[in-house]
Amino acid sequence: MIAIGRGYWRGIEPGRRRLLARWVAVAADLLQIVIFPAFFPGILSPLNSVLDVLVGLAMVLMLGWHVAFLPTIVAELTPFVDLFPTWTVAVLYVTRKRGQ
């Protein structure tokens, strides 16, 4: 990962940043898959797109740039593909523990 945006999080340890990023991703996917369609079908499409851009920016600021965020933002901005929890999957992929 490239360290873009990590200066904002210098005082917070990496484990807490990963946990916070996972919670933000799960919350965003929950909003987009369950809450928005249940209460506001079709009306909040622009808000959904704004949420995706903000979550993408937050992920880059918290975790740094990773190539996994590119297909995620494209999938989230594509109708019907955004019904899959792509932010959660991308963040879990980026924050996974790698072998030694």
JSON list of N, CA, C and O in Angstrom, two decimals, residues 1-7 9 13-25 55-66 68-69 87-88 90-96 98:
[
{"chain": "A", "resi": 1, "resn": "MET", "atom": "N", "xyz": [0.83, -1.18, 0.00]},
{"chain": "A", "resi": 1, "resn": "MET", "atom": "CA", "xyz": [0.00, 0.00, 0.00]},
{"chain": "A", "resi": 1, "resn": "MET", "atom": "C", "xyz": [0.88, 1.24, 0.00]},
{"chain": "A", "resi": 1, "resn": "MET", "atom": "O", "xyz": [1.89, 1.28, 0.66]},
{"chain": "A", "resi": 2, "resn": "ILE", "atom": "N", "xyz": [0.42, 2.24, -0.68]},
{"chain": "A", "resi": 2, "resn": "ILE", "atom": "CA", "xyz": [1.10, 3.52, -0.68]},
{"chain": "A", "resi": 2, "resn": "ILE", "atom": "C", "xyz": [0.54, 4.34, 0.47]},
{"chain": "A", "resi": 2, "resn": "ILE", "atom": "O", "xyz": [-0.65, 4.27, 0.79]},
{"chain": "A", "resi": 3, "resn": "ALA", "atom": "N", "xyz": [1.35, 5.13, 1.09]},
{"chain": "A", "resi": 3, "resn": "ALA", "atom": "CA", "xyz": [0.97, 5.83, 2.32]},
{"chain": "A", "resi": 3, "resn": "ALA", "atom": "C", "xyz": [0.23, 7.14, 2.06]},
{"chain": "A", "resi": 3, "resn": "ALA", "atom": "O", "xyz": [0.41, 8.10, 2.79]},
{"chain": "A", "resi": 4, "resn": "ILE", "atom": "N", "xyz": [-0.62, 7.21, 1.06]},
{"chain": "A", "resi": 4, "resn": "ILE", "atom": "CA", "xyz": [-1.41, 8.42, 0.82]},
{"chain": "A", "resi": 4, "resn": "ILE", "atom": "C", "xyz": [-2.44, 8.55, 1.94]},
{"chain": "A", "resi": 4, "resn": "ILE", "atom": "O", "xyz": [-3.19, 7.63, 2.22]},
{"chain": "A", "resi": 5, "resn": "GLY", "atom": "N", "xyz": [-2.48, 9.69, 2.57]},
{"chain": "A", "resi": 5, "resn": "GLY", "atom": "CA", "xyz": [-3.50, 9.94, 3.58]},
{"chain": "A", "resi": 5, "resn": "GLY", "atom": "C", "xyz": [-3.18, 9.43, 4.96]},
{"chain": "A", "resi": 5, "resn": "GLY", "atom": "O", "xyz": [-3.93, 9.70, 5.89]},
{"chain": "A", "resi": 6, "resn": "ARG", "atom": "N", "xyz": [-2.12, 8.72, 5.15]},
{"chain": "A", "resi": 6, "resn": "ARG", "atom": "CA", "xyz": [-1.84, 8.17, 6.47]},
{"chain": "A", "resi": 6, "resn": "ARG", "atom": "C", "xyz": [-1.37, 9.22, 7.46]},
{"chain": "A", "resi": 6, "resn": "ARG", "atom": "O", "xyz": [-1.36, 8.97, 8.65]},
{"chain": "A", "resi": 7, "resn": "GLY", "atom": "N", "xyz": [-0.96, 10.38, 6.99]},
{"chain": "A", "resi": 7, "resn": "GLY", "atom": "CA", "xyz": [-0.52, 11.43, 7.89]},
{"chain": "A", "resi": 7, "resn": "GLY", "atom": "C", "xyz": [-1.63, 11.90, 8.82]},
{"chain": "A", "resi": 7, "resn": "GLY", "atom": "O", "xyz": [-1.37, 12.32, 9.94]},
{"chain": "A", "resi": 9, "resn": "TRP", "atom": "N", "xyz": [-3.73, 10.07, 10.26]},
{"chain": "A", "resi": 9, "resn": "TRP", "atom": "CA", "xyz": [-3.98, 9.04, 11.25]},
{"chain": "A", "resi": 9, "resn": "TRP", "atom": "C", "xyz": [-2.72, 8.66, 12.02]},
{"chain": "A", "resi": 9, "resn": "TRP", "atom": "O", "xyz": [-2.62, 7.58, 12.56]},
{"chain": "A", "resi": 13, "resn": "GLU", "atom": "N", "xyz": [-2.99, 3.85, 16.16]},
{"chain": "A", "resi": 13, "resn": "GLU", "atom": "CA", "xyz": [-2.25, 2.65, 15.78]},
{"chain": "A", "resi": 13, "resn": "GLU", "atom": "C", "xyz": [-2.93, 1.94, 14.60]},
{"chain": "A", "resi": 13, "resn": "GLU", "atom": "O", "xyz": [-4.16, 2.04, 14.41]},
{"chain": "A", "resi": 14, "resn": "PRO", "atom": "N", "xyz": [-2.17, 1.21, 13.80]},
{"chain": "A", "resi": 14, "resn": "PRO", "atom": "CA", "xyz": [-2.71, 0.57, 12.59]},
{"chain": "A", "resi": 14, "resn": "PRO", "atom": "C", "xyz": [-3.86, -0.41, 12.86]},
{"chain": "A", "resi": 14, "resn": "PRO", "atom": "O", "xyz": [-4.79, -0.50, 12.08]},
{"chain": "A", "resi": 15, "resn": "GLY", "atom": "N", "xyz": [-3.80, -1.12, 13.97]},
{"chain": "A", "resi": 15, "resn": "GLY", "atom": "CA", "xyz": [-4.88, -2.06, 14.28]},
{"chain": "A", "resi": 15, "resn": "GLY", "atom": "C", "xyz": [-6.21, -1.36, 14.48]},
{"chain": "A", "resi": 15, "resn": "GLY", "atom": "O", "xyz": [-7.26, -1.85, 14.05]},
{"chain": "A", "resi": 16, "resn": "ARG", "atom": "N", "xyz": [-6.19, -0.21, 15.12]},
{"chain": "A", "resi": 16, "resn": "ARG", "atom": "CA", "xyz": [-7.42, 0.56, 15.32]},
{"chain": "A", "resi": 16, "resn": "ARG", "atom": "C", "xyz": [-7.92, 1.15, 14.02]},
{"chain": "A", "resi": 16, "resn": "ARG", "atom": "O", "xyz": [-9.12, 1.24, 13.80]},
{"chain": "A", "resi": 17, "resn": "ARG", "atom": "N", "xyz": [-7.00, 1.58, 13.15]},
{"chain": "A", "resi": 17, "resn": "ARG", "atom": "CA", "xyz": [-7.40, 2.09, 11.83]},
{"chain": "A", "resi": 17, "resn": "ARG", "atom": "C", "xyz": [-8.07, 1.00, 11.01]},
{"chain": "A", "resi": 17, "resn": "ARG", "atom": "O", "xyz": [-9.08, 1.24, 10.36]},
{"chain": "A", "resi": 18, "resn": "ARG", "atom": "N", "xyz": [-7.51, -0.20, 11.05]},
{"chain": "A", "resi": 18, "resn": "ARG", "atom": "CA", "xyz": [-8.12, -1.32, 10.31]},
{"chain": "A", "resi": 18, "resn": "ARG", "atom": "C", "xyz": [-9.50, -1.62, 10.84]},
{"chain": "A", "resi": 18, "resn": "ARG", "atom": "O", "xyz": [-10.45, -1.83, 10.08]},
{"chain": "A", "resi": 19, "resn": "LEU", "atom": "N", "xyz": [-9.65, -1.65, 12.16]},
{"chain": "A", "resi": 19, "resn": "LEU", "atom": "CA", "xyz": [-10.95, -1.93, 12.76]},
{"chain": "A", "resi": 19, "resn": "LEU", "atom": "C", "xyz": [-11.96, -0.84, 12.40]},
{"chain": "A", "resi": 19, "resn": "LEU", "atom": "O", "xyz": [-13.11, -1.14, 12.04]},
{"chain": "A", "resi": 20, "resn": "LEU", "atom": "N", "xyz": [-11.56, 0.40, 12.47]},
{"chain": "A", "resi": 20, "resn": "LEU", "atom": "CA", "xyz": [-12.45, 1.51, 12.11]},
{"chain": "A", "resi": 20, "resn": "LEU", "atom": "C", "xyz": [-12.84, 1.43, 10.64]},
{"chain": "A", "resi": 20, "resn": "LEU", "atom": "O", "xyz": [-14.01, 1.62, 10.29]},
{"chain": "A", "resi": 21, "resn": "ALA", "atom": "N", "xyz": [-11.89, 1.11, 9.77]},
{"chain": "A", "resi": 21, "resn": "ALA", "atom": "CA", "xyz": [-12.19, 0.99, 8.34]},
{"chain": "A", "resi": 21, "resn": "ALA", "atom": "C", "xyz": [-13.18, -0.14, 8.09]},
{"chain": "A", "resi": 21, "resn": "ALA", "atom": "O", "xyz": [-14.09, -0.02, 7.26]},
{"chain": "A", "resi": 22, "resn": "ARG", "atom": "N", "xyz": [-13.03, -1.25, 8.80]},
{"chain": "A", "resi": 22, "resn": "ARG", "atom": "CA", "xyz": [-13.98, -2.36, 8.64]},
{"chain": "A", "resi": 22, "resn": "ARG", "atom": "C", "xyz": [-15.38, -1.96, 9.08]},
{"chain": "A", "resi": 22, "resn": "ARG", "atom": "O", "xyz": [-16.36, -2.29, 8.42]},
{"chain": "A", "resi": 23, "resn": "TRP", "atom": "N", "xyz": [-15.49, -1.24, 10.20]},
{"chain": "A", "resi": 23, "resn": "TRP", "atom": "CA", "xyz": [-16.80, -0.79, 10.67]},
{"chain": "A", "resi": 23, "resn": "TRP", "atom": "C", "xyz": [-17.44, 0.20, 9.71]},
{"chain": "A", "resi": 23, "resn": "TRP", "atom": "O", "xyz": [-18.65, 0.15, 9.46]},
{"chain": "A", "resi": 24, "resn": "VAL", "atom": "N", "xyz": [-16.65, 1.10, 9.15]},
{"chain": "A", "resi": 24, "resn": "VAL", "atom": "CA", "xyz": [-17.18, 2.06, 8.18]},
{"chain": "A", "resi": 24, "resn": "VAL", "atom": "C", "xyz": [-17.68, 1.33, 6.94]},
{"chain": "A", "resi": 24, "resn": "VAL", "atom": "O", "xyz": [-18.74, 1.63, 6.40]},
{"chain": "A", "resi": 25, "resn": "ALA", "atom": "N", "xyz": [-16.92, 0.34, 6.46]},
{"chain": "A", "resi": 25, "resn": "ALA", "atom": "CA", "xyz": [-17.32, -0.42, 5.27]},
{"chain": "A", "resi": 25, "resn": "ALA", "atom": "C", "xyz": [-18.61, -1.20, 5.52]},
{"chain": "A", "resi": 25, "resn": "ALA", "atom": "O", "xyz": [-19.52, -1.20, 4.67]},
{"chain": "A", "resi": 55, "resn": "VAL", "atom": "N", "xyz": [-17.05, 7.19, 1.20]},
{"chain": "A", "resi": 55, "resn": "VAL", "atom": "CA", "xyz": [-16.47, 5.98, 1.80]},
{"chain": "A", "resi": 55, "resn": "VAL", "atom": "C", "xyz": [-15.14, 5.65, 1.13]},
{"chain": "A", "resi": 55, "resn": "VAL", "atom": "O", "xyz": [-14.17, 5.29, 1.80]},
{"chain": "A", "resi": 56, "resn": "GLY", "atom": "N", "xyz": [-15.08, 5.80, -0.19]},
{"chain": "A", "resi": 56, "resn": "GLY", "atom": "CA", "xyz": [-13.81, 5.56, -0.89]},
{"chain": "A", "resi": 56, "resn": "GLY", "atom": "C", "xyz": [-12.72, 6.50, -0.41]},
{"chain": "A", "resi": 56, "resn": "GLY", "atom": "O", "xyz": [-11.58, 6.07, -0.16]},
{"chain": "A", "resi": 57, "resn": "LEU", "atom": "N", "xyz": [-13.06, 7.76, -0.24]},
{"chain": "A", "resi": 57, "resn": "LEU", "atom": "CA", "xyz": [-12.09, 8.74, 0.27]},
{"chain": "A", "resi": 57, "resn": "LEU", "atom": "C", "xyz": [-11.67, 8.38, 1.70]},
{"chain": "A", "resi": 57, "resn": "LEU", "atom": "O", "xyz": [-10.49, 8.44, 2.05]},
{"chain": "A", "resi": 58, "resn": "ALA", "atom": "N", "xyz": [-12.63, 7.99, 2.52]},
{"chain": "A", "resi": 58, "resn": "ALA", "atom": "CA", "xyz": [-12.31, 7.61, 3.90]},
{"chain": "A", "resi": 58, "resn": "ALA", "atom": "C", "xyz": [-11.40, 6.39, 3.94]},
{"chain": "A", "resi": 58, "resn": "ALA", "atom": "O", "xyz": [-10.47, 6.32, 4.75]},
{"chain": "A", "resi": 59, "resn": "MET", "atom": "N", "xyz": [-11.62, 5.42, 3.05]},
{"chain": "A", "resi": 59, "resn": "MET", "atom": "CA", "xyz": [-10.77, 4.22, 3.02]},
{"chain": "A", "resi": 59, "resn": "MET", "atom": "C", "xyz": [-9.34, 4.58, 2.63]},
{"chain": "A", "resi": 59, "resn": "MET", "atom": "O", "xyz": [-8.39, 4.06, 3.21]},
{"chain": "A", "resi": 60, "resn": "VAL", "atom": "N", "xyz": [-9.19, 5.47, 1.66]},
{"chain": "A", "resi": 60, "resn": "VAL", "atom": "CA", "xyz": [-7.85, 5.88, 1.25]},
{"chain": "A", "resi": 60, "resn": "VAL", "atom": "C", "xyz": [-7.17, 6.65, 2.38]},
{"chain": "A", "resi": 60, "resn": "VAL", "atom": "O", "xyz": [-5.98, 6.46, 2.64]},
{"chain": "A", "resi": 61, "resn": "LEU", "atom": "N", "xyz": [-7.90, 7.48, 3.08]},
{"chain": "A", "resi": 61, "resn": "LEU", "atom": "CA", "xyz": [-7.31, 8.23, 4.19]},
{"chain": "A", "resi": 61, "resn": "LEU", "atom": "C", "xyz": [-6.95, 7.32, 5.37]},
{"chain": "A", "resi": 61, "resn": "LEU", "atom": "O", "xyz": [-5.94, 7.53, 6.03]},
{"chain": "A", "resi": 62, "resn": "MET", "atom": "N", "xyz": [-7.78, 6.31, 5.64]},
{"chain": "A", "resi": 62, "resn": "MET", "atom": "CA", "xyz": [-7.52, 5.43, 6.77]},
{"chain": "A", "resi": 62, "resn": "MET", "atom": "C", "xyz": [-6.48, 4.37, 6.47]},
{"chain": "A", "resi": 62, "resn": "MET", "atom": "O", "xyz": [-5.63, 4.06, 7.31]},
{"chain": "A", "resi": 63, "resn": "LEU", "atom": "N", "xyz": [-6.57, 3.76, 5.28]},
{"chain": "A", "resi": 63, "resn": "LEU", "atom": "CA", "xyz": [-5.74, 2.60, 4.97]},
{"chain": "A", "resi": 63, "resn": "LEU", "atom": "C", "xyz": [-4.64, 2.88, 3.97]},
{"chain": "A", "resi": 63, "resn": "LEU", "atom": "O", "xyz": [-3.74, 2.06, 3.79]},
{"chain": "A", "resi": 64, "resn": "GLY", "atom": "N", "xyz": [-4.70, 4.00, 3.29]},
{"chain": "A", "resi": 64, "resn": "GLY", "atom": "CA", "xyz": [-3.76, 4.27, 2.22]},
{"chain": "A", "resi": 64, "resn": "GLY", "atom": "C", "xyz": [-4.33, 3.75, 0.90]},
{"chain": "A", "resi": 64, "resn": "GLY", "atom": "O", "xyz": [-5.32, 3.02, 0.87]},
{"chain": "A", "resi": 65, "resn": "TRP", "atom": "N", "xyz": [-3.70, 4.14, -0.19]},
{"chain": "A", "resi": 65, "resn": "TRP", "atom": "CA", "xyz": [-4.19, 3.74, -1.50]},
{"chain": "A", "resi": 65, "resn": "TRP", "atom": "C", "xyz": [-3.94, 2.25, -1.74]},
{"chain": "A", "resi": 65, "resn": "TRP", "atom": "O", "xyz": [-2.88, 1.73, -1.42]},
{"chain": "A", "resi": 66, "resn": "HIS", "atom": "N", "xyz": [-4.94, 1.56, -2.28]},
{"chain": "A", "resi": 66, "resn": "HIS", "atom": "CA", "xyz": [-4.81, 0.16, -2.67]},
{"chain": "A", "resi": 66, "resn": "HIS", "atom": "C", "xyz": [-5.59, -0.04, -3.95]},
{"chain": "A", "resi": 66, "resn": "HIS", "atom": "O", "xyz": [-6.67, 0.51, -4.13]},
{"chain": "A", "resi": 68, "resn": "ALA", "atom": "N", "xyz": [-7.35, -2.40, -4.91]},
{"chain": "A", "resi": 68, "resn": "ALA", "atom": "CA", "xyz": [-8.65, -3.05, -4.70]},
{"chain": "A", "resi": 68, "resn": "ALA", "atom": "C", "xyz": [-9.78, -2.03, -4.60]},
{"chain": "A", "resi": 68, "resn": "ALA", "atom": "O", "xyz": [-10.95, -2.39, -4.80]},
{"chain": "A", "resi": 69, "resn": "PHE", "atom": "N", "xyz": [-9.46, -0.78, -4.31]},
{"chain": "A", "resi": 69, "resn": "PHE", "atom": "CA", "xyz": [-10.51, 0.23, -4.21]},
{"chain": "A", "resi": 69, "resn": "PHE", "atom": "C", "xyz": [-11.04, 0.67, -5.57]},
{"chain": "A", "resi": 69, "resn": "PHE", "atom": "O", "xyz": [-12.16, 1.16, -5.67]},
{"chain": "A", "resi": 87, "resn": "TRP", "atom": "N", "xyz": [-17.76, -2.87, -0.41]},
{"chain": "A", "resi": 87, "resn": "TRP", "atom": "CA", "xyz": [-16.84, -2.16, 0.49]},
{"chain": "A", "resi": 87, "resn": "TRP", "atom": "C", "xyz": [-16.31, -3.08, 1.56]},
{"chain": "A", "resi": 87, "resn": "TRP", "atom": "O", "xyz": [-15.13, -3.05, 1.88]},
{"chain": "A", "resi": 88, "resn": "THR", "atom": "N", "xyz": [-17.17, -3.91, 2.11]},
{"chain": "A", "resi": 88, "resn": "THR", "atom": "CA", "xyz": [-16.74, -4.84, 3.15]},
{"chain": "A", "resi": 88, "resn": "THR", "atom": "C", "xyz": [-15.70, -5.82, 2.61]},
{"chain": "A", "resi": 88, "resn": "THR", "atom": "O", "xyz": [-14.67, -6.05, 3.25]},
{"chain": "A", "resi": 90, "resn": "ALA", "atom": "N", "xyz": [-13.74, -5.46, -0.02]},
{"chain": "A", "resi": 90, "resn": "ALA", "atom": "CA", "xyz": [-12.49, -4.75, -0.37]},
{"chain": "A", "resi": 90, "resn": "ALA", "atom": "C", "xyz": [-11.68, -4.43, 0.87]},
{"chain": "A", "resi": 90, "resn": "ALA", "atom": "O", "xyz": [-10.46, -4.63, 0.89]},
{"chain": "A", "resi": 91, "resn": "VAL", "atom": "N", "xyz": [-12.32, -3.96, 1.92]},
{"chain": "A", "resi": 91, "resn": "VAL", "atom": "CA", "xyz": [-11.59, -3.62, 3.14]},
{"chain": "A", "resi": 91, "resn": "VAL", "atom": "C", "xyz": [-11.04, -4.87, 3.81]},
{"chain": "A", "resi": 91, "resn": "VAL", "atom": "O", "xyz": [-9.91, -4.87, 4.30]},
{"chain": "A", "resi": 92, "resn": "LEU", "atom": "N", "xyz": [-11.79, -5.95, 3.81]},
{"chain": "A", "resi": 92, "resn": "LEU", "atom": "CA", "xyz": [-11.26, -7.19, 4.37]},
{"chain": "A", "resi": 92, "resn": "LEU", "atom": "C", "xyz": [-10.06, -7.68, 3.56]},
{"chain": "A", "resi": 92, "resn": "LEU", "atom": "O", "xyz": [-9.10, -8.20, 4.12]},
{"chain": "A", "resi": 93, "resn": "TYR", "atom": "N", "xyz": [-10.11, -7.52, 2.25]},
{"chain": "A", "resi": 93, "resn": "TYR", "atom": "CA", "xyz": [-8.98, -7.91, 1.41]},
{"chain": "A", "resi": 93, "resn": "TYR", "atom": "C", "xyz": [-7.76, -7.04, 1.69]},
{"chain": "A", "resi": 93, "resn": "TYR", "atom": "O", "xyz": [-6.64, -7.54, 1.82]},
{"chain": "A", "resi": 94, "resn": "VAL", "atom": "N", "xyz": [-7.96, -5.74, 1.80]},
{"chain": "A", "resi": 94, "resn": "VAL", "atom": "CA", "xyz": [-6.84, -4.81, 2.02]},
{"chain": "A", "resi": 94, "resn": "VAL", "atom": "C", "xyz": [-6.24, -4.99, 3.42]},
{"chain": "A", "resi": 94, "resn": "VAL", "atom": "O", "xyz": [-5.03, -4.89, 3.58]},
{"chain": "A", "resi": 95, "resn": "THR", "atom": "N", "xyz": [-7.06, -5.29, 4.42]},
{"chain": "A", "resi": 95, "resn": "THR", "atom": "CA", "xyz": [-6.58, -5.36, 5.80]},
{"chain": "A", "resi": 95, "resn": "THR", "atom": "C", "xyz": [-6.26, -6.78, 6.26]},
{"chain": "A", "resi": 95, "resn": "THR", "atom": "O", "xyz": [-5.97, -6.98, 7.44]},
{"chain": "A", "resi": 96, "resn": "ARG", "atom": "N", "xyz": [-6.28, -7.73, 5.36]},
{"chain": "A", "resi": 96, "resn": "ARG", "atom": "CA", "xyz": [-5.99, -9.11, 5.76]},
{"chain": "A", "resi": 96, "resn": "ARG", "atom": "C", "xyz": [-4.54, -9.24, 6.21]},
{"chain": "A", "resi": 96, "resn": "ARG", "atom": "O", "xyz": [-3.69, -8.46, 5.83]},
{"chain": "A", "resi": 98, "resn": "ARG", "atom": "N", "xyz": [-1.09, -10.87, 5.96]},
{"chain": "A", "resi": 98, "resn": "ARG", "atom": "CA", "xyz": [-0.34, -11.58, 4.93]},
{"chain": "A", "resi": 98, "resn": "ARG", "atom": "C", "xyz": [0.64, -12.55, 5.57]},
{"chain": "A", "resi": 98, "resn": "ARG", "atom": "O", "xyz": [1.11, -12.32, 6.67]}
]
